[in-house]
């Protein structure tokens, strides 16, 4: 009897499992079908949206053309600004902003000032200062970019506050705007606000520091003695090189002993860019730097500087283990006129294959082979 | 007597069904990941500072590597198009890989080239270079004439000759958007130390109007086969690559348009000449090399830099391409099998490679088996009607859903927005491709598998009709 019951139980269980299986299969079928239908409905919605957007774009383009004509008229005659302001619709702000972004980089002097004043009068500046509080970071970053063109104490104040923004990209954009407005109080403070790993690696920060360089040479020089991370130090060194200020030479010379190859590399590059002859003695040592990148960079700058007294140290580098060092040394020799070319021709016959190969290769490349 | 056979058949069906569920579930996860990555990418695009900075002089210089084999009809126009790209500093290294037609002579005549010399680092082995050509009027152009050694060999020669830190492989028959290099360079600018490779999107140019080496009017193809491929490319790039990029497990950067750090490629040993899937193999090799050396690195897919390519419009040529791709995939997986399921290789070994194995190698085999076995079982009464319907719904309805999903992403990316009627045409393509084209593709994959097993080599001819010129 218990066996019979057990069999019935198993049968019932099998039936339930079978029904469950059928149910699951039906769910899968309907779910798949529904998803396909929903996706088709969504794409149809997108197609309709696209059609509406295209139509909206055409209308906006027409309105923007009209606004542009009026803005140009106001640039010529600022007296018409009042009329323009009265004619503005609430949704014109976005179009005005687009026009401003397009026009301002192409204007100089008085016209640029008039356009900035116009944006202030038409409320664009206020809008953008408010936009700095927007919850989307890219909107805040874009506001910084626009405000960089409007020289106003309120703009500078707002941008300085934005340097505390939680998003690094927004801070970077605010810093760029402050640099553009020539309103940076302390570059080291500015860099401290930007000193997070992802930002300091970005070439955007290199660009910012180079722009800042000429006006902040003393501050950057002071940073070289400070306790900054290597990456921040590199930024300061790079900026000094592109400042064109010879006060930077002495502090940069001291960096030849720095523990970071990245800093030593930047120092060689900056000294080369400054083109001061005091750098040559240091360059001679840098040709033996443990990092091949520093050696190659040094050889490159010696070639650019045409330092003929460095012929002999450069010749030694023709037998460097790294191809790029050999190549840059040979290239530098080729750039040093007749003496360099004669030396290279001699090395083209050298018994050391890699020396002969690089010397001959560069002679051929530069058209100096006999 | 038949009971054990029926049980085995049922088991096979269950495995096929389970894999199909798993595959579709994975695809939906990818779709969600791709959506998140696309949104992130669109935000990155909004970074205003970067755009202006990219046009300045101190960004990385690029060497464009263009292998050309028997391309005499298109090579000149394509080189002109490359020379006209918007980027501060780049060089174009065209490698004539032992063409049997007049590719080299045409280049020499049209660009008035003469023999030049360039010191060259022999970092990666390649076949002998017969000569280098240049013209001071085109200082960015260098033409390399070498003995035939295949695409990988040509690329290796170009890498050795390249003088810039970033190299970009480009197919000689593809067209780049004018601003594609600037857009593709963004990840290198954001992460100059760790970024070693960036892939862009490849889209089908059939149907578009090309004028002066630029795509000036974007239209989906009017022919069925290229239309299906359009949808397929959107799905591959906007779902799969975006998702894999997000997971740090991207295994393919298309050979038609990919940027690499030259040093990293050299350290990995350059392109492999023993595989027909050299683009995938290089990316896998880069992952492997970086992981084994313990170097922190990144690779990223950027959806907006667009490279336009001509898709095959005949079944014969498409079949050759697809079987070759499948062989390339299998060769790469086999060569780097040590990475499979190996946690030392991170997401690439644990997710990326197993995914390719499951869905691109085993998947087509099971799907094709399912097409035959499941209806058969339905007819003989082994399987329930519900199973049969569920299988086909999973295959076709979800197939449509995913294809349409890629169109949704394409519309969101909006770098090249399509007209409503073109989007409608692509939607139709996304539906119809599931009935016939998809099965054909699976069949070609099986052919590729068979050729791999038989150790077949070579590319096969890939004749092109040429872009429709404006």
Short mmCIF file of N, CA and C in Angstrom, two decimals, chain A residues 18 21-22 24-26 28-36 39-40 42-44 46-51 53-54 57 136-139 141-142 145 169 172-173 176 197-208 210-211 231 262 292-293 322-324 327-328 331 357-358 361-362 364-366, chain B residues 17 21 28 39-40 43-44 46-50 52-53 56 58-60 116-122 160 162-164 188-194 262-263 298 384 386-391 393-394 396-398 400-402 404-405 407-409 411-412 414 417-421 423-424 427 431:
data_model
loop_
_atom_site.label_atom_id
_atom_site.label_comp_id
_atom_site.label_asym_id
_atom_site.label_seq_id
_atom_site.Cartn_x
_atom_site.Cartn_y
_atom_site.Cartn_z
N UNK A 18 5.84 18.46 -15.23
CA UNK A 18 5.54 18.61 -16.64
C UNK A 18 4.75 19.89 -16.90
N UNK A 21 6.96 22.79 -16.48
CA UNK A 21 7.83 22.92 -17.66
C UNK A 21 7.06 23.59 -18.80
N UNK A 22 5.83 23.12 -19.01
CA UNK A 22 5.00 23.72 -20.07
C UNK A 22 4.76 25.19 -19.77
N UNK A 24 6.63 27.21 -17.97
CA UNK A 24 7.87 27.97 -18.19
C UNK A 24 8.13 28.20 -19.67
N UNK A 25 7.88 27.16 -20.45
CA UNK A 25 8.09 27.30 -21.90
C UNK A 25 7.16 28.36 -22.48
N UNK A 26 5.93 28.34 -21.96
CA UNK A 26 4.98 29.36 -22.45
C UNK A 26 5.41 30.76 -22.02
N UNK A 28 8.48 31.72 -21.48
CA UNK A 28 9.62 32.09 -22.33
C UNK A 28 9.13 32.57 -23.70
N UNK A 29 8.19 31.83 -24.26
CA UNK A 29 7.66 32.20 -25.59
C UNK A 29 7.03 33.58 -25.54
N UNK A 30 6.16 33.77 -24.57
CA UNK A 30 5.46 35.06 -24.51
C UNK A 30 6.41 36.20 -24.17
N UNK A 31 7.34 35.91 -23.30
CA UNK A 31 8.30 36.95 -22.92
C UNK A 31 9.14 37.37 -24.13
N UNK A 32 9.62 36.38 -24.87
CA UNK A 32 10.43 36.67 -26.06
C UNK A 32 9.61 37.47 -27.07
N UNK A 33 8.39 37.00 -27.28
CA UNK A 33 7.52 37.68 -28.24
C UNK A 33 7.26 39.12 -27.78
N UNK A 34 6.96 39.26 -26.49
CA UNK A 34 6.66 40.60 -25.98
C UNK A 34 7.87 41.52 -26.10
N UNK A 35 9.04 40.98 -25.77
CA UNK A 35 10.25 41.81 -25.87
C UNK A 35 10.48 42.27 -27.31
N UNK A 36 10.27 41.35 -28.24
CA UNK A 36 10.44 41.72 -29.66
C UNK A 36 9.45 42.82 -30.03
N UNK A 39 10.45 46.10 -28.37
CA UNK A 39 11.61 46.73 -29.02
C UNK A 39 11.20 47.37 -30.33
N UNK A 40 10.31 46.70 -31.07
CA UNK A 40 9.84 47.30 -32.33
C UNK A 40 9.05 48.57 -32.04
N UNK A 42 9.44 50.52 -29.46
CA UNK A 42 10.39 51.56 -29.03
C UNK A 42 11.09 52.18 -30.25
N UNK A 43 11.51 51.33 -31.17
CA UNK A 43 12.23 51.88 -32.33
C UNK A 43 11.28 52.72 -33.19
N UNK A 44 10.01 52.31 -33.26
CA UNK A 44 9.04 53.14 -34.00
C UNK A 44 8.91 54.50 -33.30
N UNK A 46 11.19 55.93 -31.59
CA UNK A 46 12.42 56.68 -31.87
C UNK A 46 12.40 57.28 -33.28
N UNK A 47 11.81 56.52 -34.19
CA UNK A 47 11.72 57.03 -35.57
C UNK A 47 10.84 58.28 -35.59
N UNK A 48 9.73 58.21 -34.88
CA UNK A 48 8.84 59.38 -34.83
C UNK A 48 9.56 60.55 -34.13
N UNK A 49 10.27 60.21 -33.04
CA UNK A 49 11.02 61.24 -32.31
C UNK A 49 12.04 61.89 -33.23
N UNK A 50 12.73 61.06 -34.01
CA UNK A 50 13.73 61.58 -34.93
C UNK A 50 13.08 62.55 -35.92
N UNK A 51 11.91 62.17 -36.44
CA UNK A 51 11.21 63.03 -37.40
C UNK A 51 10.87 64.37 -36.74
N UNK A 53 12.34 65.72 -34.10
CA UNK A 53 13.59 66.44 -33.80
C UNK A 53 14.13 67.12 -35.06
N UNK A 54 14.09 66.39 -36.18
CA UNK A 54 14.59 66.97 -37.43
C UNK A 54 13.78 68.22 -37.79
N UNK A 57 14.79 70.95 -35.47
CA UNK A 57 16.12 71.47 -35.82
C UNK A 57 16.04 72.48 -36.97
N UNK A 136 24.04 67.86 -13.46
CA UNK A 136 24.83 67.09 -14.43
C UNK A 136 26.21 67.75 -14.60
N UNK A 137 27.24 66.96 -14.42
CA UNK A 137 28.58 67.55 -14.42
C UNK A 137 28.95 68.18 -15.75
N UNK A 138 28.50 67.58 -16.83
CA UNK A 138 28.90 68.12 -18.13
C UNK A 138 28.25 69.48 -18.42
N UNK A 139 27.08 69.68 -17.80
CA UNK A 139 26.45 71.00 -17.94
C UNK A 139 27.26 72.04 -17.17
N UNK A 141 30.47 71.79 -16.51
CA UNK A 141 31.74 71.98 -17.23
C UNK A 141 31.55 72.90 -18.43
N UNK A 142 30.44 72.73 -19.12
CA UNK A 142 30.19 73.58 -20.28
C UNK A 142 29.97 75.03 -19.87
N UNK A 145 33.22 76.65 -19.49
CA UNK A 145 33.81 76.96 -20.79
C UNK A 145 33.25 78.28 -21.35
N UNK A 169 36.59 66.83 -13.71
CA UNK A 169 36.52 67.47 -15.03
C UNK A 169 35.97 68.88 -14.95
N UNK A 172 38.71 71.04 -13.60
CA UNK A 172 39.69 71.29 -14.65
C UNK A 172 39.19 72.38 -15.60
N UNK A 173 37.91 72.30 -15.92
CA UNK A 173 37.34 73.29 -16.83
C UNK A 173 37.29 74.67 -16.17
N UNK A 176 40.76 76.03 -16.24
CA UNK A 176 41.09 76.52 -17.57
C UNK A 176 40.45 77.89 -17.81
N UNK A 197 44.57 61.53 -9.26
CA UNK A 197 45.32 60.69 -10.20
C UNK A 197 44.87 60.82 -11.65
N UNK A 198 43.57 60.68 -11.88
CA UNK A 198 43.12 60.67 -13.28
C UNK A 198 43.37 62.02 -13.95
N UNK A 199 43.26 63.09 -13.19
CA UNK A 199 43.44 64.41 -13.80
C UNK A 199 44.91 64.70 -14.08
N UNK A 200 45.78 64.38 -13.11
CA UNK A 200 47.19 64.74 -13.32
C UNK A 200 47.79 63.94 -14.47
N UNK A 201 47.20 62.77 -14.77
CA UNK A 201 47.71 62.00 -15.91
C UNK A 201 47.27 62.62 -17.23
N UNK A 202 46.18 63.36 -17.18
CA UNK A 202 45.59 63.86 -18.43
C UNK A 202 46.47 64.94 -19.06
N UNK A 203 46.56 64.88 -20.38
CA UNK A 203 47.32 65.91 -21.09
C UNK A 203 46.63 67.27 -21.00
N UNK A 204 45.35 67.25 -20.62
CA UNK A 204 44.62 68.52 -20.49
C UNK A 204 45.28 69.40 -19.44
N UNK A 205 45.79 68.78 -18.41
CA UNK A 205 46.44 69.54 -17.34
C UNK A 205 47.79 70.08 -17.81
N UNK A 206 48.46 69.33 -18.65
CA UNK A 206 49.72 69.81 -19.23
C UNK A 206 49.44 71.10 -20.01
N UNK A 207 48.39 71.05 -20.78
CA UNK A 207 48.01 72.21 -21.58
C UNK A 207 47.73 73.42 -20.69
N UNK A 208 46.99 73.16 -19.62
CA UNK A 208 46.61 74.24 -18.70
C UNK A 208 47.87 74.88 -18.08
N UNK A 210 50.93 74.83 -19.18
CA UNK A 210 51.73 75.55 -20.18
C UNK A 210 51.15 76.94 -20.43
N UNK A 211 49.81 77.01 -20.46
CA UNK A 211 49.17 78.32 -20.67
C UNK A 211 49.46 79.23 -19.49
N UNK A 231 54.28 63.60 -10.35
CA UNK A 231 53.48 63.99 -11.52
C UNK A 231 53.20 65.50 -11.51
N UNK A 262 60.72 60.48 -14.87
CA UNK A 262 59.71 61.33 -15.52
C UNK A 262 60.07 62.81 -15.34
N UNK A 292 66.60 55.22 -20.65
CA UNK A 292 66.93 55.47 -22.07
C UNK A 292 66.11 56.61 -22.65
N UNK A 293 64.90 56.80 -22.12
CA UNK A 293 64.07 57.90 -22.63
C UNK A 293 64.76 59.24 -22.40
N UNK A 322 69.84 51.03 -26.76
CA UNK A 322 68.50 51.37 -27.27
C UNK A 322 68.60 52.00 -28.66
N UNK A 323 67.76 51.48 -29.58
CA UNK A 323 67.79 52.00 -30.95
C UNK A 323 67.48 53.50 -30.98
N UNK A 324 66.50 53.92 -30.20
CA UNK A 324 66.09 55.33 -30.26
C UNK A 324 67.21 56.27 -29.80
N UNK A 327 69.63 56.37 -32.65
CA UNK A 327 69.08 57.14 -33.76
C UNK A 327 69.12 58.65 -33.45
N UNK A 328 68.69 59.03 -32.25
CA UNK A 328 68.67 60.46 -31.91
C UNK A 328 70.09 61.02 -31.88
N UNK A 331 71.15 61.40 -35.47
CA UNK A 331 70.37 62.51 -36.03
C UNK A 331 70.96 63.85 -35.56
N UNK A 357 75.48 50.61 -38.76
CA UNK A 357 74.13 50.59 -39.35
C UNK A 357 73.38 51.91 -39.09
N UNK A 358 73.45 52.40 -37.87
CA UNK A 358 72.69 53.62 -37.56
C UNK A 358 73.35 54.83 -38.24
N UNK A 361 72.49 54.55 -41.88
CA UNK A 361 71.05 54.79 -42.05
C UNK A 361 70.70 56.27 -41.98
N UNK A 362 71.27 56.96 -41.01
CA UNK A 362 70.95 58.40 -40.87
C UNK A 362 71.61 59.21 -41.99
N UNK A 364 72.06 58.19 -45.01
CA UNK A 364 71.19 57.99 -46.18
C UNK A 364 69.91 58.81 -46.03
N UNK A 365 69.34 58.74 -44.85
CA UNK A 365 68.06 59.43 -44.61
C UNK A 365 68.19 60.94 -44.81
N UNK A 366 69.29 61.49 -44.37
CA UNK A 366 69.47 62.95 -44.44
C UNK A 366 70.13 63.39 -45.75
N UNK B 17 18.82 24.26 -25.79
CA UNK B 17 17.87 25.22 -25.23
C UNK B 17 18.52 26.04 -24.10
N UNK B 21 19.24 30.07 -23.97
CA UNK B 21 18.78 30.96 -22.89
C UNK B 21 19.97 31.74 -22.32
N UNK B 28 21.48 40.29 -23.37
CA UNK B 28 20.73 41.37 -22.72
C UNK B 28 21.60 42.09 -21.68
N UNK B 39 26.36 55.90 -22.80
CA UNK B 39 26.03 57.14 -22.07
C UNK B 39 27.30 57.79 -21.52
N UNK B 40 28.17 56.95 -21.00
CA UNK B 40 29.43 57.47 -20.46
C UNK B 40 30.26 58.10 -21.59
N UNK B 43 28.94 61.40 -22.60
CA UNK B 43 29.33 62.42 -21.62
C UNK B 43 30.79 62.82 -21.81
N UNK B 44 31.62 61.82 -22.06
CA UNK B 44 33.03 62.13 -22.28
C UNK B 44 33.18 63.08 -23.47
N UNK B 46 31.31 65.30 -24.24
CA UNK B 46 30.89 66.64 -23.87
C UNK B 46 31.99 67.41 -23.15
N UNK B 47 33.09 66.73 -22.81
CA UNK B 47 34.16 67.45 -22.12
C UNK B 47 34.68 68.53 -23.05
N UNK B 48 34.40 69.78 -22.74
CA UNK B 48 34.72 70.81 -23.71
C UNK B 48 36.21 71.06 -23.88
N UNK B 49 36.96 70.98 -22.78
CA UNK B 49 38.36 71.34 -22.84
C UNK B 49 39.16 70.44 -23.79
N UNK B 50 38.80 69.17 -23.76
CA UNK B 50 39.56 68.18 -24.49
C UNK B 50 39.56 68.43 -25.99
N UNK B 52 39.26 71.19 -27.79
CA UNK B 52 40.13 72.25 -28.28
C UNK B 52 41.59 71.83 -28.12
N UNK B 53 41.87 71.09 -27.02
CA UNK B 53 43.25 70.71 -26.77
C UNK B 53 43.78 69.71 -27.78
N UNK B 56 45.80 70.89 -30.60
CA UNK B 56 47.08 71.55 -30.36
C UNK B 56 48.24 70.64 -30.71
N UNK B 58 50.85 69.44 -29.03
CA UNK B 58 51.58 68.51 -28.19
C UNK B 58 50.87 67.18 -27.95
N UNK B 59 49.77 66.93 -28.64
CA UNK B 59 49.14 65.61 -28.52
C UNK B 59 50.03 64.58 -29.24
N UNK B 60 49.75 63.31 -29.01
CA UNK B 60 50.57 62.28 -29.61
C UNK B 60 50.51 62.34 -31.14
N UNK B 116 63.66 57.22 -51.40
CA UNK B 116 64.21 57.90 -50.22
C UNK B 116 64.80 56.85 -49.28
N UNK B 117 65.45 57.31 -48.23
CA UNK B 117 65.97 56.39 -47.21
C UNK B 117 65.40 56.78 -45.86
N UNK B 118 65.22 55.83 -45.00
CA UNK B 118 64.81 56.13 -43.63
C UNK B 118 65.44 55.08 -42.72
N UNK B 119 66.17 55.56 -41.71
CA UNK B 119 66.74 54.62 -40.74
C UNK B 119 65.59 53.89 -40.05
N UNK B 120 65.77 52.61 -39.88
CA UNK B 120 64.61 51.81 -39.44
C UNK B 120 65.00 50.88 -38.31
N UNK B 121 64.18 50.88 -37.27
CA UNK B 121 64.42 49.99 -36.14
C UNK B 121 63.85 48.61 -36.49
N UNK B 122 64.69 47.62 -36.58
CA UNK B 122 64.18 46.28 -36.94
C UNK B 122 63.68 45.57 -35.69
N UNK B 160 57.78 49.08 -37.90
CA UNK B 160 59.22 49.33 -37.78
C UNK B 160 59.59 50.71 -38.32
N UNK B 162 57.57 53.27 -38.67
CA UNK B 162 56.81 54.38 -38.08
C UNK B 162 57.67 55.13 -37.07
N UNK B 163 57.52 56.45 -37.06
CA UNK B 163 58.33 57.27 -36.15
C UNK B 163 57.50 57.85 -35.01
N UNK B 164 56.23 57.55 -34.98
CA UNK B 164 55.37 58.19 -33.98
C UNK B 164 54.95 57.20 -32.89
N UNK B 188 43.64 58.35 -25.28
CA UNK B 188 45.10 58.46 -25.07
C UNK B 188 45.43 59.76 -24.34
N UNK B 189 44.66 60.80 -24.61
CA UNK B 189 44.90 62.09 -23.95
C UNK B 189 44.48 62.01 -22.48
N UNK B 190 43.39 61.30 -22.23
CA UNK B 190 42.91 61.18 -20.85
C UNK B 190 43.81 60.28 -20.02
N UNK B 191 44.31 59.24 -20.65
CA UNK B 191 45.15 58.25 -19.92
C UNK B 191 46.42 58.00 -20.72
N UNK B 192 47.29 59.01 -20.83
CA UNK B 192 48.42 58.85 -21.75
C UNK B 192 49.37 57.71 -21.38
N UNK B 193 49.42 57.35 -20.10
CA UNK B 193 50.39 56.31 -19.72
C UNK B 193 49.80 54.90 -19.87
N UNK B 194 48.58 54.72 -19.40
CA UNK B 194 48.03 53.36 -19.37
C UNK B 194 47.34 52.92 -20.66
N UNK B 262 52.78 52.20 -30.10
CA UNK B 262 53.79 51.46 -30.88
C UNK B 262 54.66 50.58 -29.99
N UNK B 263 55.12 51.14 -28.87
CA UNK B 263 55.99 50.37 -27.99
C UNK B 263 55.32 49.11 -27.48
N UNK B 298 45.18 49.90 -20.20
CA UNK B 298 43.76 50.04 -20.57
C UNK B 298 43.61 49.92 -22.08
N UNK B 384 7.46 18.54 -26.91
CA UNK B 384 6.13 19.17 -26.88
C UNK B 384 6.09 20.35 -27.84
N UNK B 386 5.01 23.20 -27.12
CA UNK B 386 5.46 24.39 -26.38
C UNK B 386 6.98 24.56 -26.47
N UNK B 387 7.70 23.45 -26.39
CA UNK B 387 9.16 23.51 -26.47
C UNK B 387 9.57 24.07 -27.83
N UNK B 388 8.91 23.52 -28.85
CA UNK B 388 9.19 23.93 -30.22
C UNK B 388 8.98 25.45 -30.39
N UNK B 389 7.84 25.93 -29.91
CA UNK B 389 7.52 27.37 -30.02
C UNK B 389 8.53 28.20 -29.21
N UNK B 390 8.82 27.75 -27.99
CA UNK B 390 9.75 28.51 -27.13
C UNK B 390 11.12 28.62 -27.79
N UNK B 391 11.58 27.51 -28.41
CA UNK B 391 12.89 27.53 -29.07
C UNK B 391 12.91 28.58 -30.18
N UNK B 393 10.92 31.13 -30.62
CA UNK B 393 10.74 32.48 -30.09
C UNK B 393 12.07 33.00 -29.54
N UNK B 394 12.76 32.11 -28.82
CA UNK B 394 14.06 32.52 -28.27
C UNK B 394 15.02 32.89 -29.40
N UNK B 396 14.29 33.65 -32.76
CA UNK B 396 13.92 34.71 -33.70
C UNK B 396 13.44 35.99 -33.01
N UNK B 397 12.51 35.85 -32.06
CA UNK B 397 11.96 37.06 -31.44
C UNK B 397 13.05 37.81 -30.68
N UNK B 398 13.86 37.08 -29.92
CA UNK B 398 14.93 37.77 -29.19
C UNK B 398 16.02 38.26 -30.14
N UNK B 400 15.46 39.47 -33.08
CA UNK B 400 14.93 40.75 -33.57
C UNK B 400 15.12 41.82 -32.50
N UNK B 401 14.80 41.45 -31.28
CA UNK B 401 14.89 42.40 -30.16
C UNK B 401 16.31 42.96 -30.03
N UNK B 402 17.31 42.08 -30.14
CA UNK B 402 18.70 42.53 -29.98
C UNK B 402 19.16 43.38 -31.16
N UNK B 404 17.26 45.20 -33.02
CA UNK B 404 16.60 46.49 -32.89
C UNK B 404 17.26 47.29 -31.75
N UNK B 405 17.72 46.58 -30.73
CA UNK B 405 18.44 47.24 -29.63
C UNK B 405 19.67 47.96 -30.12
N UNK B 407 20.04 49.25 -33.04
CA UNK B 407 19.59 50.46 -33.74
C UNK B 407 19.25 51.56 -32.73
N UNK B 408 18.68 51.13 -31.61
CA UNK B 408 18.36 52.06 -30.53
C UNK B 408 19.64 52.75 -30.05
N UNK B 409 20.70 51.96 -29.86
CA UNK B 409 21.98 52.53 -29.43
C UNK B 409 22.55 53.45 -30.51
N UNK B 411 20.93 55.19 -32.62
CA UNK B 411 20.16 56.43 -32.60
C UNK B 411 20.58 57.29 -31.40
N UNK B 412 20.89 56.63 -30.28
CA UNK B 412 21.31 57.38 -29.10
C UNK B 412 22.68 58.02 -29.27
N UNK B 414 24.00 59.11 -31.96
CA UNK B 414 23.65 60.33 -32.71
C UNK B 414 24.83 61.09 -33.29
N UNK B 417 23.40 60.87 -37.22
CA UNK B 417 21.99 60.49 -37.10
C UNK B 417 21.40 60.20 -38.47
N UNK B 418 20.55 59.19 -38.47
CA UNK B 418 19.95 58.76 -39.74
C UNK B 418 18.59 59.43 -39.93
N UNK B 419 18.18 59.49 -41.18
CA UNK B 419 16.84 60.02 -41.45
C UNK B 419 15.81 58.97 -41.00
N UNK B 420 14.60 59.43 -40.66
CA UNK B 420 13.59 58.45 -40.20
C UNK B 420 13.37 57.31 -41.17
N UNK B 421 13.33 57.60 -42.48
CA UNK B 421 13.03 56.52 -43.42
C UNK B 421 14.20 55.52 -43.50
N UNK B 423 16.17 54.82 -40.94
CA UNK B 423 16.07 54.04 -39.70
C UNK B 423 15.00 52.94 -39.85
N UNK B 424 13.94 53.30 -40.55
CA UNK B 424 12.86 52.34 -40.82
C UNK B 424 13.38 51.17 -41.66
N UNK B 427 15.44 48.99 -39.59
CA UNK B 427 14.58 48.18 -38.71
C UNK B 427 14.05 46.97 -39.47
N UNK B 431 14.76 42.90 -38.71
CA UNK B 431 13.76 41.83 -38.56
C UNK B 431 14.05 40.69 -39.53
#
